[in-house]
Amino acid sequence: MKQELKKHMEERFMFEFDSDITEDTDLFKAGILDSFGYISLMTHIEEEYGVPLGDEILGNVAVSVSGIVAFVDAARLRAAGSR
């Protein structure tokens, strides 16, 4: 998932992960994401990974690839546990 997400972000937001922009970089502070880009990214995550984000994501803004992956993994575990 992490590699696909990174590839999607590089293509969508036209940048490359490197030594300056890593999986732990705050993508808002780095100027890569703005509010519209964030909504686009969350829509991609919902559609690609089947994780309904809803209002929960608004209170827990994931701003790095590592944070997003951790959030999606936790949401998947919660969904699996509620079945």
N, C-alpha and C. Protein backbone atom coordinates (compact mmCIF):
# COMPACT_ATOMS: atom_id res chain seq x y z
N MET A 1 0.82 -1.19 0.00
CA MET A 1 0.00 0.00 0.00
C MET A 1 0.87 1.26 0.00
N LYS A 2 1.91 1.27 0.81
CA LYS A 2 2.73 2.47 0.93
C LYS A 2 3.33 2.87 -0.42
N GLN A 3 3.84 1.90 -1.17
CA GLN A 3 4.46 2.22 -2.46
C GLN A 3 3.44 2.76 -3.46
N GLU A 4 2.26 2.15 -3.49
CA GLU A 4 1.22 2.64 -4.41
C GLU A 4 0.81 4.04 -4.02
N LEU A 5 0.67 4.29 -2.74
CA LEU A 5 0.26 5.61 -2.26
C LEU A 5 1.32 6.65 -2.62
N LYS A 6 2.58 6.32 -2.43
CA LYS A 6 3.65 7.25 -2.78
C LYS A 6 3.65 7.54 -4.28
N LYS A 7 3.48 6.50 -5.10
CA LYS A 7 3.45 6.68 -6.55
C LYS A 7 2.27 7.57 -6.96
N HIS A 8 1.11 7.30 -6.38
CA HIS A 8 -0.07 8.11 -6.67
C HIS A 8 0.18 9.58 -6.32
N MET A 9 0.75 9.81 -5.16
CA MET A 9 0.99 11.18 -4.73
C MET A 9 2.01 11.88 -5.62
N GLU A 10 3.07 11.17 -5.99
CA GLU A 10 4.07 11.77 -6.88
C GLU A 10 3.45 12.17 -8.21
N GLU A 11 2.61 11.31 -8.75
CA GLU A 11 1.97 11.61 -10.04
C GLU A 11 0.92 12.70 -9.90
N ARG A 12 0.13 12.65 -8.86
CA ARG A 12 -0.99 13.59 -8.69
C ARG A 12 -0.50 14.98 -8.29
N PHE A 13 0.50 15.03 -7.41
CA PHE A 13 0.93 16.32 -6.87
C PHE A 13 2.27 16.79 -7.43
N MET A 14 2.79 16.05 -8.40
CA MET A 14 3.98 16.41 -9.16
C MET A 14 5.19 16.78 -8.28
N PHE A 15 5.64 15.81 -7.52
CA PHE A 15 6.87 15.94 -6.74
C PHE A 15 7.46 14.55 -6.62
N GLU A 16 8.65 14.46 -6.05
CA GLU A 16 9.27 13.16 -5.83
C GLU A 16 9.71 13.03 -4.39
N PHE A 17 9.49 11.85 -3.82
CA PHE A 17 10.04 11.57 -2.50
C PHE A 17 11.55 11.44 -2.66
N ASP A 18 12.29 12.08 -1.78
CA ASP A 18 13.75 12.04 -1.82
C ASP A 18 14.27 12.31 -0.41
N SER A 19 15.48 12.77 -0.30
CA SER A 19 16.04 13.01 1.04
C SER A 19 15.40 14.22 1.72
N ASP A 20 14.83 15.13 0.95
CA ASP A 20 14.16 16.31 1.53
C ASP A 20 12.69 16.03 1.86
N ILE A 21 12.04 15.26 1.03
CA ILE A 21 10.63 14.92 1.24
C ILE A 21 10.56 13.41 1.43
N THR A 22 10.37 13.02 2.68
CA THR A 22 10.37 11.60 3.04
C THR A 22 8.97 11.16 3.44
N GLU A 23 8.86 9.91 3.84
CA GLU A 23 7.57 9.37 4.28
C GLU A 23 7.08 10.04 5.56
N ASP A 24 7.97 10.69 6.29
CA ASP A 24 7.60 11.35 7.54
C ASP A 24 7.44 12.86 7.42
N THR A 25 7.64 13.40 6.24
CA THR A 25 7.53 14.84 6.01
C THR A 25 6.08 15.29 6.16
N ASP A 26 5.88 16.42 6.84
CA ASP A 26 4.56 17.05 6.91
C ASP A 26 4.29 17.64 5.53
N LEU A 27 3.36 17.04 4.81
CA LEU A 27 3.13 17.41 3.42
C LEU A 27 2.46 18.78 3.26
N PHE A 28 1.78 19.25 4.31
CA PHE A 28 1.22 20.60 4.28
C PHE A 28 2.35 21.62 4.43
N LYS A 29 3.21 21.42 5.41
CA LYS A 29 4.32 22.36 5.65
C LYS A 29 5.29 22.38 4.49
N ALA A 30 5.43 21.26 3.79
CA ALA A 30 6.33 21.20 2.64
C ALA A 30 5.72 21.84 1.40
N GLY A 31 4.45 22.23 1.48
CA GLY A 31 3.79 22.89 0.36
C GLY A 31 3.28 21.93 -0.70
N ILE A 32 3.23 20.65 -0.40
CA ILE A 32 2.77 19.66 -1.37
C ILE A 32 1.25 19.54 -1.35
N LEU A 33 0.69 19.55 -0.15
CA LEU A 33 -0.76 19.44 -0.01
C LEU A 33 -1.37 20.74 0.46
N ASP A 34 -2.55 21.02 -0.08
CA ASP A 34 -3.41 22.06 0.46
C ASP A 34 -4.73 21.37 0.78
N SER A 35 -5.74 22.10 1.18
CA SER A 35 -6.99 21.46 1.58
C SER A 35 -7.64 20.69 0.43
N PHE A 36 -7.56 21.21 -0.77
CA PHE A 36 -8.15 20.52 -1.92
C PHE A 36 -7.38 19.24 -2.25
N GLY A 37 -6.06 19.32 -2.18
CA GLY A 37 -5.24 18.14 -2.42
C GLY A 37 -5.49 17.08 -1.37
N TYR A 38 -5.69 17.50 -0.13
CA TYR A 38 -5.95 16.56 0.97
C TYR A 38 -7.27 15.83 0.73
N ILE A 39 -8.30 16.56 0.33
CA ILE A 39 -9.60 15.93 0.05
C ILE A 39 -9.45 14.95 -1.11
N SER A 40 -8.71 15.33 -2.13
CA SER A 40 -8.47 14.44 -3.27
C SER A 40 -7.75 13.17 -2.81
N LEU A 41 -6.76 13.34 -1.96
CA LEU A 41 -6.00 12.20 -1.45
C LEU A 41 -6.88 11.29 -0.60
N MET A 42 -7.71 11.86 0.24
CA MET A 42 -8.60 11.05 1.09
C MET A 42 -9.64 10.31 0.23
N THR A 43 -10.10 10.93 -0.83
CA THR A 43 -11.03 10.27 -1.75
C THR A 43 -10.35 9.08 -2.41
N HIS A 44 -9.10 9.26 -2.83
CA HIS A 44 -8.34 8.16 -3.42
C HIS A 44 -8.21 7.01 -2.42
N ILE A 45 -7.90 7.33 -1.18
CA ILE A 45 -7.73 6.29 -0.16
C ILE A 45 -9.03 5.54 0.07
N GLU A 46 -10.14 6.26 0.13
CA GLU A 46 -11.44 5.60 0.30
C GLU A 46 -11.72 4.65 -0.85
N GLU A 47 -11.50 5.13 -2.07
CA GLU A 47 -11.81 4.33 -3.26
C GLU A 47 -10.82 3.18 -3.46
N GLU A 48 -9.54 3.43 -3.29
CA GLU A 48 -8.50 2.44 -3.57
C GLU A 48 -8.40 1.36 -2.50
N TYR A 49 -8.56 1.77 -1.25
CA TYR A 49 -8.33 0.84 -0.14
C TYR A 49 -9.61 0.45 0.60
N GLY A 50 -10.75 0.99 0.17
CA GLY A 50 -12.02 0.62 0.77
C GLY A 50 -12.13 1.01 2.23
N VAL A 51 -11.49 2.10 2.61
CA VAL A 51 -11.53 2.56 3.99
C VAL A 51 -12.42 3.80 4.05
N PRO A 52 -13.62 3.66 4.64
CA PRO A 52 -14.47 4.84 4.78
C PRO A 52 -13.89 5.76 5.84
N LEU A 53 -13.59 6.98 5.48
CA LEU A 53 -12.91 7.88 6.39
C LEU A 53 -13.86 8.77 7.17
N GLY A 54 -14.90 9.27 6.54
CA GLY A 54 -15.91 10.06 7.22
C GLY A 54 -15.32 11.21 8.03
N ASP A 55 -16.04 11.58 9.10
CA ASP A 55 -15.64 12.71 9.93
C ASP A 55 -14.41 12.41 10.77
N GLU A 56 -14.12 11.16 11.01
CA GLU A 56 -12.98 10.78 11.86
C GLU A 56 -11.68 11.35 11.33
N ILE A 57 -11.51 11.37 10.03
CA ILE A 57 -10.25 11.84 9.45
C ILE A 57 -10.08 13.35 9.65
N LEU A 58 -11.18 14.07 9.76
CA LEU A 58 -11.08 15.52 9.92
C LEU A 58 -10.49 15.90 11.28
N GLY A 59 -10.76 15.10 12.29
CA GLY A 59 -10.22 15.37 13.61
C GLY A 59 -8.83 14.80 13.81
N ASN A 60 -8.40 13.94 12.92
CA ASN A 60 -7.10 13.27 13.03
C ASN A 60 -6.34 13.43 11.72
N VAL A 61 -6.03 14.64 11.36
CA VAL A 61 -5.42 14.91 10.07
C VAL A 61 -4.06 14.21 9.97
N ALA A 62 -3.97 13.31 9.02
CA ALA A 62 -2.71 12.61 8.74
C ALA A 62 -1.96 13.44 7.71
N VAL A 63 -0.78 13.91 8.07
CA VAL A 63 -0.08 14.85 7.20
C VAL A 63 1.17 14.28 6.56
N SER A 64 1.50 13.02 6.86
CA SER A 64 2.66 12.39 6.24
C SER A 64 2.24 11.04 5.69
N VAL A 65 3.02 10.49 4.79
CA VAL A 65 2.71 9.17 4.24
C VAL A 65 2.67 8.14 5.37
N SER A 66 3.63 8.22 6.28
CA SER A 66 3.66 7.28 7.40
C SER A 66 2.39 7.39 8.24
N GLY A 67 1.95 8.62 8.50
CA GLY A 67 0.73 8.83 9.27
C GLY A 67 -0.51 8.32 8.55
N ILE A 68 -0.56 8.53 7.25
CA ILE A 68 -1.71 8.07 6.46
C ILE A 68 -1.76 6.55 6.45
N VAL A 69 -0.62 5.91 6.23
CA VAL A 69 -0.57 4.44 6.21
C VAL A 69 -0.99 3.88 7.57
N ALA A 70 -0.50 4.47 8.65
CA ALA A 70 -0.88 4.01 9.99
C ALA A 70 -2.38 4.17 10.22
N PHE A 71 -2.93 5.29 9.77
CA PHE A 71 -4.37 5.54 9.92
C PHE A 71 -5.18 4.51 9.14
N VAL A 72 -4.79 4.26 7.90
CA VAL A 72 -5.52 3.29 7.06
C VAL A 72 -5.41 1.89 7.66
N ASP A 73 -4.22 1.51 8.12
CA ASP A 73 -4.05 0.19 8.74
C ASP A 73 -4.95 0.05 9.97
N ALA A 74 -5.00 1.08 10.81
CA ALA A 74 -5.84 1.04 12.00
C ALA A 74 -7.32 0.97 11.63
N ALA A 75 -7.72 1.72 10.60
CA ALA A 75 -9.12 1.69 10.16
C ALA A 75 -9.49 0.32 9.62
N ARG A 76 -8.58 -0.31 8.91
CA ARG A 76 -8.83 -1.66 8.39
C ARG A 76 -8.98 -2.67 9.53
N LEU A 77 -8.14 -2.55 10.55
CA LEU A 77 -8.24 -3.45 11.71
C LEU A 77 -9.56 -3.26 12.44
N ARG A 78 -9.99 -2.01 12.62
CA ARG A 78 -11.27 -1.75 13.26
C ARG A 78 -12.41 -2.33 12.46
N ALA A 79 -12.36 -2.17 11.13
CA ALA A 79 -13.41 -2.69 10.27
C ALA A 79 -13.46 -4.21 10.31
N ALA A 80 -12.29 -4.84 10.32
CA ALA A 80 -12.22 -6.29 10.37
C ALA A 80 -12.74 -6.82 11.71
N GLY A 81 -12.48 -6.08 12.77
CA GLY A 81 -12.92 -6.49 14.10
C GLY A 81 -14.41 -6.34 14.31
N SER A 82 -15.04 -5.46 13.54
CA SER A 82 -16.49 -5.23 13.71
C SER A 82 -17.32 -6.16 12.84
N ARG A 83 -16.70 -7.02 12.10
CA ARG A 83 -17.44 -7.94 11.22
C ARG A 83 -17.90 -9.15 11.97
